[in-house]
Amino acid sequence: MERKELLYEGKAKQVWSTADPDLVIQYFKDDATAFNAQKRGTIASKGVLNNAISERLFLLLADAGVRTHFVARPSEREMVVRKLAIFPIEVVVRNVVAGSLAQRLGRDEGEKLPAPVVELYYKNDALGDPMINDSHAIVFGLATRADLDTIVSTSLRVNESLKAFFAARNLMLVDFKLEYGRAADGAILLGDEICPDTCRLWDVSTGERLDKDRFRRDLGRVEEAYQEVYRRVVR
Ligand code: UDP
């Protein structure tokens, strides 16, 4: 399947049209940004690794009955997906305190949560993706009550599947971000990607961070961390 026209270029991916109006191609780049694009860099082979890791996780979720946009991975950096109208909402699910939650509520990173926490953020670069609640999402027309119910319940199911999958590979799923969209037939599907850019993954034995925090926090061995997740998840 051929890439036709560049529809959108984000920080880590491009989205291309195809001859089929229901399908687009996500092209995975090596570019990385953090802190609302104030920090920029590249991580060698990241696009290739994230594409393969995402495919593995989308297939796992499909097996668990989660509807996703994944169709095929025709090449190292290309993923064919269903075309979605993306909700301008980022859903974050957390199992362990880290990152912005630690800062906002003054908790120590690493504290295990007694139940998953679900947060919504308004996807808006100019505003730095502010946190919102259900009421904001509904009143400002980002999604309906029914949409949010589907999105949140699906996210919790995704969490259960991914947590178990990663635990079997000695990885702790600390937190992650999901995006959803509506397909032409009206179905709400899980979209975007699921990879070490969008998940925090800590080695269970050593606590070592094997995710984008190595880039964000200048911890070194960034590529090695993505390779290690690939090795545990895909191979
Ligand atoms: N995340 C993401 N994209 C974003 C913001 C967050 O993929 O624009 C992911 C991030 O990798 C982490 C989780 O969502 O796994 C929670 O991030 P947090 O709110 O702690 O933000 P951060 O510490 O990255 O500022």
Tab-separated table of C-alpha atoms and ligand atoms in Angstrom:
chain	number	residue	atom	x	y	z
A	1	MET	CA	0.000	0.000	0.000
A	2	GLU	CA	1.418	3.312	-1.159
A	3	ARG	CA	1.675	6.567	0.812
A	4	LYS	CA	-0.173	9.286	-1.125
A	5	GLU	CA	-0.375	12.628	0.632
A	6	LEU	CA	1.054	13.847	3.941
A	7	LEU	CA	-2.030	14.660	6.031
A	8	TYR	CA	-0.368	15.532	9.307
A	9	GLU	CA	3.106	15.668	10.819
A	10	GLY	CA	3.440	15.285	14.574
A	11	LYS	CA	6.446	15.088	16.851
A	12	ALA	CA	7.102	11.372	16.473
A	13	LYS	CA	4.951	10.351	13.491
A	14	GLN	CA	3.614	11.384	10.125
A	15	VAL	CA	0.153	10.399	8.885
A	16	TRP	CA	-0.283	9.717	5.156
A	17	SER	CA	-3.385	9.112	3.066
A	18	THR	CA	-3.684	5.968	0.943
A	19	ALA	CA	-5.812	4.936	-2.039
A	20	ASP	CA	-8.384	3.615	0.455
A	21	PRO	CA	-10.286	6.510	2.111
A	22	ASP	CA	-10.823	4.400	5.272
A	23	LEU	CA	-7.083	3.688	5.760
A	24	VAL	CA	-4.086	5.873	6.541
A	25	ILE	CA	-0.406	5.105	7.152
A	26	GLN	CA	1.379	6.148	10.333
A	27	TYR	CA	5.086	6.665	9.579
A	28	PHE	CA	7.249	6.356	12.710
A	29	LYS	CA	10.166	8.817	12.990
A	30	ASP	CA	13.198	8.821	15.298
A	31	ASP	CA	12.458	12.362	16.516
A	32	ALA	CA	11.730	12.845	20.197
A	33	THR	CA	10.416	15.869	22.034
A	34	ALA	CA	9.655	16.505	25.689
A	35	PHE	CA	8.307	19.278	27.885
A	36	ASN	CA	5.857	20.489	25.242
A	37	ALA	CA	8.582	20.376	22.533
A	38	GLN	CA	11.025	22.598	24.445
A	39	LYS	CA	13.482	19.681	24.427
A	40	ARG	CA	14.171	18.049	21.061
A	41	GLY	CA	16.365	15.191	19.921
A	42	THR	CA	16.507	11.955	18.029
A	43	ILE	CA	16.704	8.431	19.345
A	44	ALA	CA	18.362	6.075	16.845
A	45	SER	CA	15.959	3.438	15.458
A	46	LYS	CA	13.154	4.574	17.805
A	47	GLY	CA	10.612	4.650	14.970
A	48	VAL	CA	11.378	1.084	13.947
A	49	LEU	CA	11.234	-0.203	17.513
A	50	ASN	CA	8.067	1.715	18.453
A	51	ASN	CA	6.276	0.522	15.322
A	52	ALA	CA	7.000	-3.126	16.138
A	53	ILE	CA	6.243	-2.718	19.859
A	54	SER	CA	2.956	-0.959	19.062
A	55	GLU	CA	1.925	-3.680	16.630
A	56	ARG	CA	2.549	-6.370	19.261
A	57	LEU	CA	0.487	-4.473	21.844
A	58	PHE	CA	-2.392	-3.662	19.467
A	59	LEU	CA	-2.582	-7.359	18.514
A	60	LEU	CA	-2.569	-8.347	22.177
A	61	LEU	CA	-5.401	-5.903	22.878
A	62	ALA	CA	-7.415	-7.068	19.856
A	63	ASP	CA	-7.155	-10.611	21.264
A	64	ALA	CA	-8.530	-9.245	24.540
A	65	GLY	CA	-11.535	-7.795	22.686
A	66	VAL	CA	-10.405	-4.158	22.522
A	67	ARG	CA	-11.245	-2.464	19.216
A	68	THR	CA	-8.132	-0.735	17.827
A	69	HIS	CA	-7.210	1.107	14.635
A	70	PHE	CA	-4.397	-1.361	13.791
A	71	VAL	CA	-4.575	-3.038	10.371
A	72	ALA	CA	-1.041	-4.056	9.323
A	73	ARG	CA	2.674	-3.257	9.588
A	74	PRO	CA	3.844	-3.396	5.953
A	75	SER	CA	7.362	-2.076	6.615
A	76	GLU	CA	9.752	-1.183	9.436
A	77	ARG	CA	8.448	2.357	9.864
A	78	GLU	CA	4.924	2.101	8.440
A	79	MET	CA	1.714	1.033	10.148
A	80	VAL	CA	-1.574	0.873	8.230
A	81	VAL	CA	-4.437	1.963	10.468
A	82	ARG	CA	-8.137	2.831	10.188
A	83	LYS	CA	-8.711	6.520	9.588
A	84	LEU	CA	-10.111	8.118	12.746
A	85	ALA	CA	-11.473	11.479	13.784
A	86	ILE	CA	-9.361	11.704	16.946
A	87	PHE	CA	-10.990	12.977	20.140
A	88	PRO	CA	-8.849	15.925	21.340
A	89	ILE	CA	-8.362	14.108	24.623
A	90	GLU	CA	-5.360	12.243	26.035
A	91	VAL	CA	-6.282	9.552	28.530
A	92	VAL	CA	-3.601	8.743	31.101
A	93	VAL	CA	-3.903	5.613	33.259
A	94	ARG	CA	-1.624	5.258	36.278
A	95	ASN	CA	-0.740	2.286	38.479
A	96	VAL	CA	2.233	3.843	40.264
A	97	VAL	CA	2.969	7.484	41.133
A	98	ALA	CA	5.392	9.155	38.697
A	99	GLY	CA	5.920	12.294	36.650
A	100	SER	CA	3.304	15.011	36.800
A	101	LEU	CA	1.202	13.188	39.413
A	102	ALA	CA	4.145	13.129	41.847
A	103	GLN	CA	4.644	16.854	41.331
A	104	ARG	CA	0.995	17.899	41.430
A	105	LEU	CA	0.074	16.001	44.590
A	106	GLY	CA	3.459	16.030	46.299
A	107	ARG	CA	3.847	12.222	46.368
A	108	ASP	CA	7.003	10.173	45.961
A	109	GLU	CA	7.625	8.520	42.608
A	110	GLY	CA	7.246	4.753	42.948
A	111	GLU	CA	4.290	4.757	45.363
A	112	LYS	CA	1.946	1.970	44.231
A	113	LEU	CA	-1.666	3.083	43.854
A	114	PRO	CA	-4.401	0.926	45.438
A	115	ALA	CA	-6.456	1.250	42.216
A	116	PRO	CA	-5.723	2.723	38.791
A	117	VAL	CA	-6.098	6.482	38.425
A	118	VAL	CA	-7.545	7.764	35.128
A	119	GLU	CA	-6.873	11.324	34.007
A	120	LEU	CA	-8.024	13.315	30.974
A	121	TYR	CA	-5.987	16.011	29.247
A	122	TYR	CA	-7.110	18.418	26.533
A	123	LYS	CA	-4.870	17.863	23.472
A	124	ASN	CA	-3.726	21.408	22.767
A	125	ASP	CA	-0.032	22.204	22.242
A	126	ALA	CA	-0.500	25.962	22.641
A	127	LEU	CA	-1.959	25.374	26.109
A	128	GLY	CA	0.495	22.587	27.036
A	129	ASP	CA	-2.216	19.879	27.211
A	130	PRO	CA	-4.043	21.007	30.390
A	131	MET	CA	-5.726	18.443	32.602
A	132	ILE	CA	-9.531	18.463	32.325
A	133	ASN	CA	-12.360	16.523	33.930
A	134	ASP	CA	-15.405	14.812	32.411
A	135	SER	CA	-17.485	17.926	32.853
A	136	HIS	CA	-15.054	20.073	30.835
A	137	ALA	CA	-14.883	17.442	28.095
A	138	ILE	CA	-18.673	17.246	27.793
A	139	VAL	CA	-19.547	20.945	28.193
A	140	PHE	CA	-16.852	22.050	25.739
A	141	GLY	CA	-18.021	19.408	23.259
A	142	LEU	CA	-14.840	17.302	23.131
A	143	ALA	CA	-16.853	14.092	23.714
A	144	THR	CA	-20.281	13.015	24.938
A	145	ARG	CA	-21.012	11.248	28.228
A	146	ALA	CA	-21.463	7.998	26.293
A	147	ASP	CA	-18.145	8.500	24.454
A	148	LEU	CA	-16.326	9.089	27.763
A	149	ASP	CA	-17.894	6.003	29.317
A	150	THR	CA	-16.577	3.908	26.410
A	151	ILE	CA	-13.174	5.588	26.477
A	152	VAL	CA	-12.631	5.246	30.232
A	153	SER	CA	-13.929	1.668	30.533
A	154	THR	CA	-11.823	0.622	27.528
A	155	SER	CA	-8.748	2.303	29.031
A	156	LEU	CA	-9.142	0.322	32.252
A	157	ARG	CA	-9.436	-2.929	30.268
A	158	VAL	CA	-6.334	-1.945	28.281
A	159	ASN	CA	-4.552	-1.363	31.586
A	160	GLU	CA	-5.397	-4.835	32.881
A	161	SER	CA	-4.198	-6.533	29.673
A	162	LEU	CA	-1.010	-4.519	29.360
A	163	LYS	CA	-0.128	-4.746	33.063
A	164	ALA	CA	-0.255	-8.549	32.952
A	165	PHE	CA	1.604	-8.736	29.629
A	166	PHE	CA	4.427	-6.493	30.844
A	167	ALA	CA	4.605	-8.168	34.266
A	168	ALA	CA	5.264	-11.496	32.509
A	169	ARG	CA	8.276	-9.758	30.914
A	170	ASN	CA	9.592	-8.359	34.213
A	171	LEU	CA	8.338	-4.859	33.378
A	172	MET	CA	6.182	-2.710	35.639
A	173	LEU	CA	3.576	-0.654	33.783
A	174	VAL	CA	3.745	2.562	35.806
A	175	ASP	CA	1.519	4.738	33.608
A	176	PHE	CA	0.625	5.335	29.965
A	177	LYS	CA	-1.279	7.593	27.589
A	178	LEU	CA	-3.971	6.548	25.103
A	179	GLU	CA	-5.868	8.320	22.329
A	180	TYR	CA	-9.157	7.351	20.758
A	181	GLY	CA	-11.052	8.300	17.619
A	182	ARG	CA	-14.218	7.626	15.710
A	183	ALA	CA	-14.030	5.590	12.482
A	184	ALA	CA	-16.212	6.304	9.430
A	185	ASP	CA	-18.717	3.656	10.605
A	186	GLY	CA	-19.096	5.451	13.959
A	187	ALA	CA	-17.131	2.971	16.058
A	188	ILE	CA	-14.824	4.334	18.755
A	189	LEU	CA	-11.404	2.742	18.282
A	190	LEU	CA	-8.153	2.914	20.231
A	191	GLY	CA	-5.669	4.851	18.081
A	192	ASP	CA	-2.175	6.368	18.056
A	193	GLU	CA	0.618	4.120	19.369
A	194	ILE	CA	1.588	2.257	22.534
A	195	CYS	CA	5.345	2.204	23.099
A	196	PRO	CA	8.106	3.471	25.409
A	197	ASP	CA	7.324	7.039	24.246
A	198	THR	CA	3.826	6.779	25.715
A	199	CYS	CA	4.284	4.307	28.602
A	200	ARG	CA	6.460	4.379	31.697
A	201	LEU	CA	8.038	0.930	32.070
A	202	TRP	CA	10.329	0.057	34.967
A	203	ASP	CA	12.360	-3.139	35.259
A	204	VAL	CA	10.711	-5.050	38.120
A	205	SER	CA	14.007	-6.368	39.550
A	206	THR	CA	16.186	-3.270	39.334
A	207	GLY	CA	13.695	-0.408	39.075
A	208	GLU	CA	15.587	0.798	36.003
A	209	ARG	CA	13.539	3.087	33.766
A	210	LEU	CA	13.156	1.631	30.272
A	211	ASP	CA	11.157	4.426	28.635
A	212	LYS	CA	11.207	7.998	27.404
A	213	ASP	CA	12.119	9.318	30.860
A	214	ARG	CA	15.707	8.358	29.930
A	215	PHE	CA	15.497	11.065	27.243
A	216	ARG	CA	13.398	13.541	29.259
A	217	ARG	CA	15.711	13.361	32.277
A	218	ASP	CA	19.061	12.836	30.477
A	219	LEU	CA	19.591	9.444	32.111
A	220	GLY	CA	21.696	8.071	29.214
A	221	ARG	CA	21.378	4.706	27.444
A	222	VAL	CA	18.178	5.886	25.764
A	223	GLU	CA	18.373	3.707	22.620
A	224	GLU	CA	19.369	0.722	24.746
A	225	ALA	CA	16.199	1.108	26.809
A	226	TYR	CA	13.968	1.042	23.704
A	227	GLN	CA	15.934	-1.973	22.391
A	228	GLU	CA	15.458	-3.767	25.690
A	229	VAL	CA	11.682	-3.193	25.668
A	230	TYR	CA	11.599	-4.424	22.046
A	231	ARG	CA	13.567	-7.523	23.041
A	232	ARG	CA	11.177	-8.356	25.890
A	233	VAL	CA	7.935	-7.478	24.088
A	234	VAL	CA	8.410	-8.474	20.450
A	235	ARG	CA	10.999	-11.231	20.364
B	1	UDP	N1	2.392	10.974	28.109
B	1	UDP	C1	2.419	10.942	26.732
B	1	UDP	N2	2.227	12.100	26.034
B	1	UDP	C2	1.995	13.287	26.653
B	1	UDP	C3	1.981	13.308	28.066
B	1	UDP	C4	2.178	12.135	28.771
B	1	UDP	O1	2.591	9.891	26.127
B	1	UDP	O2	1.811	14.307	25.964
B	1	UDP	C5	2.578	9.728	28.882
B	1	UDP	C6	3.916	9.671	29.602
B	1	UDP	O3	4.869	9.008	28.817
B	1	UDP	C7	3.592	8.877	30.829
B	1	UDP	C8	2.118	9.187	31.113
B	1	UDP	O4	1.593	9.680	29.886
B	1	UDP	O5	3.703	7.490	30.557
B	1	UDP	C9	1.911	10.184	32.223
B	1	UDP	O6	2.678	11.333	31.988
B	1	UDP	P1	2.752	12.508	33.075
B	1	UDP	O7	1.414	13.152	33.210
B	1	UDP	O8	3.378	12.019	34.319
B	1	UDP	O9	3.615	13.598	32.370
B	1	UDP	P2	5.180	13.905	32.293
B	1	UDP	O10	5.840	13.475	33.547
B	1	UDP	O11	5.618	13.151	31.108
B	1	UDP	O12	5.169	15.385	32.105
